[in-house]
Amino acid sequence: MKQMQEANKSSKLADEVVVDLQQQISLGKYKEGEKIPAEPELMKTYGVGRSTIREAIKTLASTGILKVRQGSGTYINARPSHSESLDVRLRRSRLKEVNDVRFLLEKEIIRLATSNRTIKDIKTMRKALDDRTAALYKNDYEACADADIRLHTAIASASHNSVLADLYKTFTHTIRDFFNKRGSADISKFAATHVLHVQLTDAIINKDAKAATLITETLLKNNY
């Protein structure tokens, strides 16, 4: 049991190193073809052991971002956008970065949804909202999370912009994975914002873009 806990801790530390290194690469600190710092320097920078650094490098090398050259060092092999799907890119990003982009995405989705929603969209949103309500009464976290995702993806579909809808689905599932990975499976988070979700649905149905946008901003500020 102790060994398993230590392994999980080491894996989480490696994930943190992966995210930080990738952020540095994306922001241009390390450029394609350049050599990254040696293991001892990385160990000192991140305050972790050699095995953690090696696991992080192995992860980045497996995606084609880093290239390990025996006897020479580790180099930037290619920019992430050349080798990764959006889903993979999001999963190794910081939650704040994901939410920053999600904020911009949702504001446009809300604007379009309040103008373009149809009777069919309204029925789909209401069904998801009803399921969300029922799951809260049953204290069923998984059912509530599923209904919450269906509600938000229904809103995205109501924008009638297929690109935005597909992008939003990826963001939503990634954010849920973030919370599950961090052990945040707490249904009280859904309960605390249920009234806002009811108001958001009503605002879209009533084509009240201003109210819908304000509600969305409140939800996003609280990472919901």
Coordinates of N, CA and C in Angstrom, one line a residue:
M1 N 0.8 -1.2 0.0 CA 0.0 0.0 0.0 C 0.9 1.3 0.0
K2 N 1.9 1.2 0.9 CA 2.8 2.4 0.9 C 3.5 2.6 -0.4
Q3 N 4.0 1.5 -1.0 CA 4.7 1.6 -2.3 C 3.8 2.2 -3.4
M4 N 2.5 1.8 -3.3 CA 1.5 2.3 -4.3 C 1.3 3.8 -4.1
Q5 N 1.2 4.3 -2.9 CA 1.1 5.7 -2.6 C 2.3 6.5 -3.0
E6 N 3.5 5.9 -2.8 CA 4.7 6.6 -3.2 C 4.8 6.7 -4.7
A7 N 4.3 5.6 -5.4 CA 4.3 5.6 -6.9 C 3.3 6.6 -7.4
N8 N 2.2 6.7 -6.8 CA 1.2 7.7 -7.2 C 1.7 9.1 -7.0
K9 N 2.4 9.4 -5.9 CA 3.0 10.7 -5.6 C 4.0 11.0 -6.7
S10 N 4.9 10.1 -7.0 CA 5.9 10.3 -8.0 C 5.3 10.6 -9.3
S11 N 4.2 9.9 -9.7 CA 3.6 10.1 -11.0 C 3.0 11.5 -11.1
K12 N 2.4 12.0 -10.0 CA 1.8 13.3 -9.9 C 2.9 14.4 -10.1
L13 N 4.0 14.1 -9.4 CA 5.1 15.1 -9.5 C 5.7 15.1 -11.0
A14 N 5.7 14.0 -11.6 CA 6.2 13.9 -13.0 C 5.2 14.7 -13.9
D15 N 3.9 14.5 -13.6 CA 2.9 15.2 -14.4 C 3.1 16.7 -14.3
E16 N 3.4 17.2 -13.1 CA 3.6 18.6 -12.9 C 4.8 19.1 -13.6
V17 N 5.9 18.3 -13.6 CA 7.1 18.7 -14.4 C 6.8 18.7 -15.9
V18 N 6.0 17.7 -16.4 CA 5.6 17.7 -17.8 C 4.9 19.0 -18.2
V19 N 3.9 19.3 -17.4 CA 3.1 20.5 -17.7 C 4.0 21.8 -17.7
D20 N 4.9 21.9 -16.7 CA 5.7 23.1 -16.7 C 6.7 23.2 -17.8
L21 N 7.3 22.0 -18.1 CA 8.3 22.0 -19.2 C 7.5 22.3 -20.5
Q22 N 6.4 21.7 -20.7 CA 5.6 22.0 -21.9 C 5.2 23.4 -22.1
Q23 N 4.9 24.0 -20.9 CA 4.5 25.5 -21.0 C 5.7 26.3 -21.4
Q24 N 6.9 26.0 -20.9 CA 8.1 26.7 -21.2 C 8.4 26.6 -22.7
I25 N 8.1 25.4 -23.2 CA 8.4 25.1 -24.7 C 7.4 25.9 -25.5
S26 N 6.1 25.9 -25.1 CA 5.1 26.6 -25.9 C 5.3 28.1 -25.9
L27 N 5.8 28.6 -24.8 CA 6.0 30.0 -24.6 C 7.3 30.5 -25.2
G28 N 8.1 29.5 -25.7 CA 9.3 29.9 -26.5 C 10.6 29.9 -25.6
K29 N 10.5 29.5 -24.4 CA 11.8 29.5 -23.6 C 12.8 28.5 -24.1
Y30 N 12.3 27.4 -24.5 CA 13.1 26.4 -25.2 C 12.6 26.3 -26.6
K31 N 13.5 26.4 -27.6 CA 13.1 26.4 -29.0 C 13.5 25.0 -29.6
E32 N 12.8 24.8 -30.8 CA 13.1 23.5 -31.5 C 14.6 23.4 -31.8
G33 N 15.1 22.2 -31.5 CA 16.5 22.0 -31.8 C 17.4 22.3 -30.6
E34 N 16.9 23.0 -29.6 CA 17.8 23.4 -28.5 C 17.8 22.3 -27.4
K35 N 18.8 22.3 -26.7 CA 19.0 21.3 -25.6 C 18.4 21.8 -24.3
I36 N 17.6 21.0 -23.6 CA 17.1 21.4 -22.3 C 18.1 21.2 -21.2
P37 N 17.9 21.8 -20.1 CA 18.9 21.6 -19.0 C 19.1 20.1 -18.6
A38 N 20.3 19.8 -18.1 CA 20.6 18.4 -17.7 C 19.8 18.0 -16.5
E39 N 19.7 16.7 -16.3 CA 18.9 16.1 -15.2 C 19.2 16.8 -13.8
P40 N 20.5 17.0 -13.4 CA 20.8 17.6 -12.1 C 20.2 19.0 -12.0
E41 N 20.2 19.8 -13.1 CA 19.7 21.1 -13.0 C 18.1 21.1 -12.9
L42 N 17.5 20.2 -13.7 CA 16.1 20.0 -13.6 C 15.6 19.6 -12.2
M43 N 16.4 18.7 -11.6 CA 16.1 18.2 -10.3 C 16.1 19.3 -9.3
K44 N 17.1 20.2 -9.4 CA 17.2 21.3 -8.5 C 16.1 22.3 -8.8
T45 N 15.7 22.6 -10.0 CA 14.7 23.5 -10.4 C 13.3 23.1 -9.9
Y46 N 13.0 21.8 -10.0 CA 11.7 21.3 -9.6 C 11.6 20.7 -8.2
G47 N 12.8 20.5 -7.6 CA 12.8 20.0 -6.2 C 12.4 18.5 -6.2
V48 N 12.7 17.8 -7.2 CA 12.3 16.4 -7.3 C 13.5 15.5 -7.5
G49 N 13.2 14.2 -7.5 CA 14.3 13.2 -7.7 C 14.6 12.9 -9.1
R50 N 15.6 12.2 -9.4 CA 16.0 11.8 -10.7 C 15.0 11.0 -11.4
S51 N 14.3 10.1 -10.7 CA 13.3 9.2 -11.3 C 12.1 10.0 -11.8
T52 N 11.8 11.1 -11.1 CA 10.6 11.9 -11.5 C 11.0 12.7 -12.8
I53 N 12.2 13.2 -12.9 CA 12.6 13.9 -14.1 C 12.7 13.0 -15.3
R54 N 13.2 11.8 -15.0 CA 13.3 10.8 -16.1 C 11.9 10.4 -16.6
E55 N 10.9 10.3 -15.7 CA 9.6 9.9 -16.1 C 9.0 11.0 -16.9
A56 N 9.2 12.3 -16.5 CA 8.6 13.4 -17.2 C 9.2 13.5 -18.6
I57 N 10.5 13.3 -18.8 CA 11.2 13.4 -20.1 C 10.7 12.2 -20.9
K58 N 10.5 11.0 -20.4 CA 10.0 9.9 -21.1 C 8.6 10.2 -21.7
T59 N 7.8 10.8 -20.9 CA 6.5 11.2 -21.3 C 6.5 12.2 -22.5
L60 N 7.3 13.2 -22.4 CA 7.4 14.2 -23.5 C 8.1 13.6 -24.7
A61 N 9.0 12.7 -24.5 CA 9.7 12.0 -25.6 C 8.7 11.1 -26.4
S62 N 7.8 10.5 -25.6 CA 6.8 9.6 -26.2 C 5.8 10.3 -27.1
T63 N 5.6 11.6 -26.9 CA 4.7 12.4 -27.7 C 5.5 13.1 -28.9
G64 N 6.8 12.9 -28.9 CA 7.6 13.5 -30.0 C 8.0 14.9 -29.7
I65 N 7.8 15.4 -28.5 CA 8.2 16.8 -28.2 C 9.7 16.9 -27.9
L66 N 10.2 15.9 -27.2 CA 11.6 15.8 -26.8 C 12.3 14.7 -27.6
K67 N 13.5 14.8 -27.8 CA 14.3 13.8 -28.4 C 15.6 13.5 -27.5
V68 N 15.7 12.3 -27.0 CA 16.8 11.9 -26.1 C 17.9 11.4 -27.0
R69 N 19.1 12.0 -26.9 CA 20.2 11.5 -27.7 C 21.3 11.0 -26.7
Q70 N 21.4 9.7 -26.7 CA 22.4 9.1 -25.7 C 23.7 9.7 -25.8
G71 N 24.3 10.1 -24.6 CA 25.6 10.7 -24.6 C 25.7 12.1 -24.9
S72 N 24.5 12.7 -25.3 CA 24.5 14.1 -25.7 C 23.6 14.9 -24.9
G73 N 22.4 14.4 -24.6 CA 21.4 15.1 -23.9 C 20.0 15.0 -24.5
T74 N 19.1 15.9 -24.0 CA 17.7 15.9 -24.5 C 17.4 17.2 -25.2
Y75 N 16.8 17.1 -26.4 CA 16.6 18.2 -27.2 C 15.1 18.4 -27.5
I76 N 14.7 19.6 -27.9 CA 13.4 19.9 -28.3 C 13.3 19.4 -29.7
N77 N 12.3 18.5 -29.9 CA 12.2 17.8 -31.2 C 11.3 18.4 -32.2
A78 N 10.1 18.9 -31.6 CA 9.1 19.6 -32.5 C 8.2 20.3 -31.6
R79 N 7.6 21.3 -32.2 CA 6.5 22.1 -31.4 C 5.3 21.2 -31.2
P80 N 4.6 21.3 -30.1 CA 3.5 20.5 -29.8 C 2.4 20.5 -30.8
S81 N 2.2 21.6 -31.5 CA 1.1 21.7 -32.4 C 1.3 20.8 -33.6
H82 N 2.6 20.4 -33.8 CA 2.9 19.5 -35.0 C 2.6 18.1 -34.8
S83 N 2.5 17.7 -33.5 CA 2.4 16.3 -33.2 C 1.2 15.8 -32.3
E84 N 0.4 16.7 -31.8 CA -0.6 16.4 -30.9 C -2.0 16.8 -31.3
S85 N -3.0 16.0 -30.9 CA -4.4 16.4 -31.1 C -4.7 17.5 -30.0
L86 N -5.8 18.2 -30.2 CA -6.2 19.2 -29.3 C -6.5 18.6 -27.9
D87 N -7.1 17.4 -27.9 CA -7.4 16.7 -26.6 C -6.2 16.4 -25.8
V88 N -5.1 15.9 -26.5 CA -3.9 15.6 -25.8 C -3.2 16.9 -25.3
R89 N -3.3 18.0 -26.1 CA -2.7 19.3 -25.7 C -3.4 19.8 -24.5
L90 N -4.7 19.7 -24.4 CA -5.4 20.3 -23.3 C -5.1 19.5 -22.0
R91 N -5.0 18.2 -22.1 CA -4.8 17.4 -21.0 C -3.5 17.6 -20.2
R92 N -2.5 18.2 -20.9 CA -1.2 18.5 -20.3 C -1.1 20.0 -20.0
S93 N -2.2 20.7 -20.1 CA -2.1 22.1 -19.8 C -2.6 22.4 -18.4
R94 N -2.3 23.6 -17.9 CA -2.7 24.0 -16.6 C -4.2 24.3 -16.7
L95 N -4.9 24.0 -15.6 CA -6.4 24.3 -15.6 C -6.7 25.7 -15.9
K96 N -5.9 26.7 -15.3 CA -6.2 28.1 -15.5 C -6.1 28.4 -17.0
E97 N -5.1 27.9 -17.7 CA -4.9 28.1 -19.1 C -6.1 27.6 -19.9
V98 N -6.5 26.4 -19.6 CA -7.7 25.8 -20.2 C -8.9 26.7 -20.0
N99 N -9.1 27.1 -18.8 CA -10.3 28.0 -18.4 C -10.3 29.3 -19.1
D100 N -9.1 29.9 -19.3 CA -9.0 31.2 -20.0 C -9.5 31.1 -21.4
V101 N -9.1 30.0 -22.1 CA -9.6 29.8 -23.5 C -11.1 29.4 -23.5
R102 N -11.4 28.6 -22.5 CA -12.8 28.2 -22.4 C -13.8 29.4 -22.2
F103 N -13.3 30.4 -21.4 CA -14.0 31.6 -21.2 C -14.4 32.3 -22.5
L104 N -13.3 32.5 -23.4 CA -13.6 33.1 -24.7 C -14.5 32.3 -25.5
L105 N -14.4 31.0 -25.5 CA -15.2 30.1 -26.3 C -16.6 30.1 -25.9
E106 N -16.9 30.1 -24.6 CA -18.2 30.1 -24.1 C -19.0 31.4 -24.3
K107 N -18.3 32.5 -24.2 CA -18.9 33.8 -24.5 C -19.5 33.8 -25.9
E108 N -18.7 33.3 -26.9 CA -19.2 33.3 -28.2 C -20.3 32.3 -28.4
I109 N -20.2 31.1 -27.8 CA -21.3 30.1 -27.9 C -22.6 30.7 -27.3
I110 N -22.5 31.4 -26.2 CA -23.7 31.9 -25.6 C -24.3 33.0 -26.5
R111 N -23.5 33.8 -27.1 CA -24.0 34.8 -28.0 C -24.8 34.2 -29.2
L112 N -24.2 33.2 -29.7 CA -24.8 32.5 -30.9 C -26.1 31.7 -30.5
A113 N -26.0 31.0 -29.3 CA -27.1 30.2 -28.8 C -28.3 31.0 -28.6
T114 N -28.2 32.2 -28.0 CA -29.3 33.0 -27.7 C -30.0 33.5 -29.0
S115 N -29.3 33.5 -30.0 CA -29.9 33.9 -31.3 C -30.4 32.8 -32.2
N116 N -29.7 31.6 -32.1 CA -29.9 30.6 -33.0 C -30.7 29.4 -32.4
R117 N -30.9 29.3 -31.1 CA -31.6 28.1 -30.5 C -32.9 27.8 -31.2
T118 N -33.2 26.6 -31.3 CA -34.5 26.1 -31.9 C -35.3 25.4 -30.8
I119 N -36.6 25.1 -31.2 CA -37.4 24.3 -30.3 C -36.8 23.0 -29.9
K120 N -36.1 22.4 -30.8 CA -35.5 21.1 -30.6 C -34.3 21.3 -29.6
D121 N -33.6 22.4 -29.7 CA -32.5 22.7 -28.8 C -33.0 22.9 -27.4
I122 N -34.1 23.6 -27.3 CA -34.8 23.9 -26.0 C -35.1 22.7 -25.3
K123 N -35.7 21.7 -26.0 CA -36.1 20.4 -25.4 C -34.9 19.7 -24.9
T124 N -33.8 19.7 -25.7 CA -32.6 19.0 -25.3 C -32.0 19.6 -24.1
M125 N -32.0 20.9 -24.0 CA -31.4 21.6 -22.8 C -32.3 21.4 -21.6
R126 N -33.6 21.4 -21.7 CA -34.4 21.2 -20.6 C -34.3 19.8 -20.1
K127 N -34.2 18.8 -21.0 CA -34.1 17.4 -20.6 C -32.8 17.2 -19.8
A128 N -31.7 17.8 -20.2 CA -30.4 17.7 -19.5 C -30.5 18.4 -18.1
L129 N -31.2 19.5 -18.1 CA -31.3 20.3 -16.9 C -32.2 19.5 -15.9
D130 N -33.3 18.9 -16.4 CA -34.1 18.0 -15.5 C -33.3 16.8 -14.9
D131 N -32.5 16.2 -15.8 CA -31.6 15.1 -15.3 C -30.6 15.6 -14.3
R132 N -30.1 16.8 -14.5 CA -29.2 17.3 -13.5 C -29.9 17.5 -12.2
T133 N -31.1 18.0 -12.2 CA -31.9 18.2 -11.0 C -32.1 16.9 -10.3
A134 N -32.6 15.9 -11.0 CA -32.9 14.6 -10.5 C -31.6 14.0 -9.8
A135 N -30.5 14.1 -10.5 CA -29.2 13.5 -10.0 C -28.8 14.2 -8.7
L136 N -29.1 15.5 -8.5 CA -28.8 16.2 -7.3 C -29.6 15.7 -6.1
Y137 N -30.9 15.4 -6.4 CA -31.8 14.9 -5.4 C -31.3 13.5 -4.9
K138 N -30.8 12.8 -5.9 CA -30.3 11.4 -5.6 C -28.9 11.4 -5.0
N139 N -28.3 12.5 -5.0 CA -26.9 12.7 -4.6 C -26.0 11.8 -5.4
D140 N -26.2 11.7 -6.7 CA -25.5 10.9 -7.6 C -24.5 11.7 -8.4
Y141 N -23.2 11.7 -8.0 CA -22.2 12.6 -8.6 C -22.0 12.3 -10.1
E142 N -21.9 11.0 -10.4 CA -21.6 10.7 -11.8 C -22.7 11.1 -12.7
A143 N -24.0 10.8 -12.3 CA -25.1 11.2 -13.1 C -25.3 12.7 -13.3
C144 N -24.9 13.4 -12.2 CA -25.0 14.8 -12.2 C -23.9 15.4 -13.1
A145 N -22.7 14.8 -13.1 CA -21.6 15.3 -14.0 C -22.0 15.0 -15.4
D146 N -22.6 13.9 -15.7 CA -23.0 13.6 -17.1 C -24.0 14.5 -17.6
A147 N -25.0 14.8 -16.7 CA -26.1 15.7 -17.1 C -25.6 17.1 -17.3
D148 N -24.6 17.5 -16.5 CA -24.1 18.8 -16.6 C -23.3 19.0 -17.9
I149 N -22.6 18.0 -18.3 CA -21.9 18.0 -19.6 C -22.9 18.0 -20.7
R150 N -24.0 17.2 -20.6 CA -25.0 17.2 -21.7 C -25.7 18.6 -21.8
L151 N -25.9 19.2 -20.7 CA -26.5 20.6 -20.7 C -25.6 21.6 -21.5
H152 N -24.3 21.6 -21.1 CA -23.4 22.6 -21.7 C -23.1 22.2 -23.2
T153 N -23.1 21.0 -23.5 CA -22.9 20.6 -24.9 C -24.1 20.9 -25.7
A154 N -25.3 20.8 -25.1 CA -26.6 21.1 -25.8 C -26.6 22.6 -26.1
I155 N -26.1 23.4 -25.1 CA -26.0 24.9 -25.3 C -25.0 25.2 -26.5
A156 N -23.9 24.4 -26.5 CA -22.9 24.6 -27.6 C -23.5 24.2 -28.9
S157 N -24.3 23.2 -28.9 CA -25.0 22.7 -30.2 C -26.0 23.8 -30.6
A158 N -26.6 24.4 -29.7 CA -27.6 25.4 -30.0 C -27.0 26.7 -30.7
S159 N -25.7 26.8 -30.6 CA -25.0 27.9 -31.3 C -25.1 27.7 -32.8
H160 N -25.3 26.4 -33.2 CA -25.4 26.0 -34.6 C -24.1 26.3 -35.4
N161 N -23.0 26.3 -34.6 CA -21.7 26.4 -35.2 C -21.0 25.1 -34.9
S162 N -20.8 24.2 -35.9 CA -20.3 22.9 -35.6 C -18.8 22.9 -35.0
V163 N -18.0 23.9 -35.5 CA -16.7 24.0 -35.0 C -16.6 24.3 -33.6
L164 N -17.4 25.3 -33.2 CA -17.5 25.7 -31.7 C -18.0 24.6 -30.9
A165 N -19.0 23.9 -31.4 CA -19.6 22.8 -30.6 C -18.6 21.7 -30.4
D166 N -17.8 21.3 -31.4 CA -16.8 20.3 -31.3 C -15.7 20.7 -30.3
L167 N -15.3 21.9 -30.5 CA -14.2 22.4 -29.6 C -14.7 22.4 -28.1
Y168 N -15.9 22.8 -27.9 CA -16.4 22.9 -26.5 C -16.5 21.5 -25.9
K169 N -16.9 20.5 -26.7 CA -17.0 19.2 -26.1 C -15.7 18.7 -25.6
T170 N -14.6 19.0 -26.4 CA -13.3 18.6 -25.9 C -12.9 19.3 -24.6
F171 N -13.2 20.6 -24.6 CA -12.9 21.4 -23.4 C -13.6 20.8 -22.1
T172 N -14.9 20.6 -22.3 CA -15.7 20.1 -21.2 C -15.3 18.8 -20.6
H173 N -15.0 17.8 -21.5 CA -14.5 16.5 -21.0 C -13.1 16.6 -20.3
T174 N -12.3 17.5 -20.9 CA -11.0 17.7 -20.3 C -11.1 18.3 -18.9
I175 N -11.9 19.3 -18.7 CA -12.1 19.9 -17.4 C -12.6 18.9 -16.4
R176 N -13.6 18.1 -16.8 CA -14.1 17.1 -15.9 C -13.0 16.1 -15.5
D177 N -12.1 15.8 -16.4 CA -11.0 14.9 -16.1 C -10.0 15.5 -15.1
F178 N -9.9 16.9 -15.2 CA -9.0 17.6 -14.3 C -9.6 17.4 -12.8
F179 N -10.9 17.6 -12.7 CA -11.5 17.5 -11.4 C -11.4 16.1 -10.8
N180 N -11.7 15.1 -11.7 CA -11.7 13.7 -11.2 C -10.3 13.3 -10.8
K181 N -9.3 13.8 -11.6 CA -7.9 13.4 -11.3 C -7.4 14.0 -10.0
R182 N -8.0 15.2 -9.6 CA -7.6 15.8 -8.4 C -8.5 15.4 -7.2
G183 N -9.4 14.4 -7.4 CA -10.2 14.0 -6.3 C -11.3 14.9 -5.9
S184 N -11.8 15.7 -6.9 CA -12.8 16.7 -6.6 C -14.2 16.2 -7.0
A185 N -14.5 15.0 -6.8 CA -15.8 14.4 -7.1 C -16.8 14.8 -6.0
D186 N -17.1 16.0 -5.9 CA -18.0 16.6 -4.8 C -19.2 17.1 -5.4
I187 N -20.4 16.5 -5.2 CA -21.6 16.9 -5.8 C -22.1 18.3 -5.3
S188 N -21.5 18.8 -4.2 CA -21.9 20.1 -3.6 C -21.5 21.2 -4.6
K189 N -20.5 20.9 -5.4 CA -20.1 21.9 -6.4 C -21.2 22.1 -7.4
F190 N -21.9 21.0 -7.8 CA -23.0 21.1 -8.7 C -24.2 21.8 -8.1
A191 N -24.5 21.4 -6.8 CA -25.6 22.0 -6.1 C -25.5 23.5 -5.9
A192 N -24.3 23.9 -5.7 CA -24.1 25.4 -5.4 C -24.4 26.2 -6.6
T193 N -24.3 25.6 -7.8 CA -24.5 26.4 -9.1 C -25.8 26.0 -9.8
H194 N -26.6 25.2 -9.2 CA -27.8 24.7 -9.9 C -28.7 25.9 -10.3
V195 N -29.0 26.8 -9.4 CA -29.9 27.9 -9.7 C -29.3 28.7 -10.9
L196 N -28.0 28.9 -10.9 CA -27.4 29.6 -12.1 C -27.6 28.9 -13.4
H197 N -27.5 27.5 -13.3 CA -27.7 26.8 -14.6 C -29.2 26.9 -15.0
V198 N -30.1 26.9 -14.1 CA -31.5 27.1 -14.4 C -31.7 28.5 -15.1
Q199 N -31.1 29.5 -14.5 CA -31.2 30.8 -15.0 C -30.5 31.0 -16.4
L200 N -29.4 30.3 -16.5 CA -28.7 30.3 -17.8 C -29.6 29.7 -18.9
T201 N -30.2 28.6 -18.6 CA -31.1 27.9 -19.6 C -32.2 28.8 -20.0
D202 N -32.9 29.4 -19.0 CA -34.0 30.3 -19.2 C -33.6 31.5 -20.0
A203 N -32.4 32.1 -19.8 CA -31.9 33.2 -20.5 C -31.7 32.9 -22.0
I204 N -31.2 31.7 -22.2 CA -31.0 31.3 -23.6 C -32.3 31.1 -24.3
I205 N -33.2 30.4 -23.6 CA -34.5 30.2 -24.2 C -35.2 31.5 -24.5
N206 N -35.1 32.5 -23.6 CA -35.7 33.8 -23.8 C -34.9 34.8 -24.7
K207 N -33.8 34.3 -25.2 CA -32.9 35.0 -26.1 C -32.4 36.3 -25.4
D208 N -32.1 36.1 -24.1 CA -31.5 37.3 -23.3 C -30.0 37.1 -23.3
A209 N -29.3 37.6 -24.3 CA -27.9 37.4 -24.4 C -27.1 38.1 -23.2
K210 N -27.6 39.2 -22.8 CA -26.9 39.9 -21.7 C -26.9 39.1 -20.4
A211 N -28.1 38.6 -20.0 CA -28.2 37.9 -18.8 C -27.4 36.6 -18.9
A212 N -27.5 35.9 -20.1 CA -26.8 34.6 -20.3 C -25.3 34.8 -20.1
T213 N -24.8 35.9 -20.7 CA -23.4 36.2 -20.6 C -22.9 36.4 -19.2
L214 N -23.7 37.2 -18.4 CA -23.3 37.5 -17.0 C -23.3 36.3 -16.2
I215 N -24.3 35.4 -16.4 CA -24.4 34.1 -15.7 C -23.2 33.2 -16.0
T216 N -22.8 33.2 -17.3 CA -21.7 32.4 -17.7 C -20.4 32.9 -17.1
E217 N -20.2 34.2 -17.0 CA -19.0 34.8 -16.4 C -18.9 34.4 -14.9
T218 N -20.1 34.4 -14.2 CA -20.1 34.0 -12.8 C -19.7 32.5 -12.7
L219 N -20.2 31.7 -13.5 CA -19.8 30.3 -13.5 C -18.4 30.0 -13.7
L220 N -17.8 30.7 -14.7 CA -16.4 30.5 -15.1 C -15.5 31.1 -14.0
K221 N -15.8 32.1 -13.4 CA -15.0 32.7 -12.4 C -14.8 31.8 -11.2
N222 N -15.8 30.9 -11.0 CA -15.8 29.9 -10.0 C -15.4 28.5 -10.5
N223 N -14.8 28.5 -11.7 CA -14.4 27.2 -12.3 C -15.5 26.2 -12.4
Y224 N -16.7 26.6 -12.8 CA -17.8 25.6 -13.0 C -18.1 25.6 -14.5

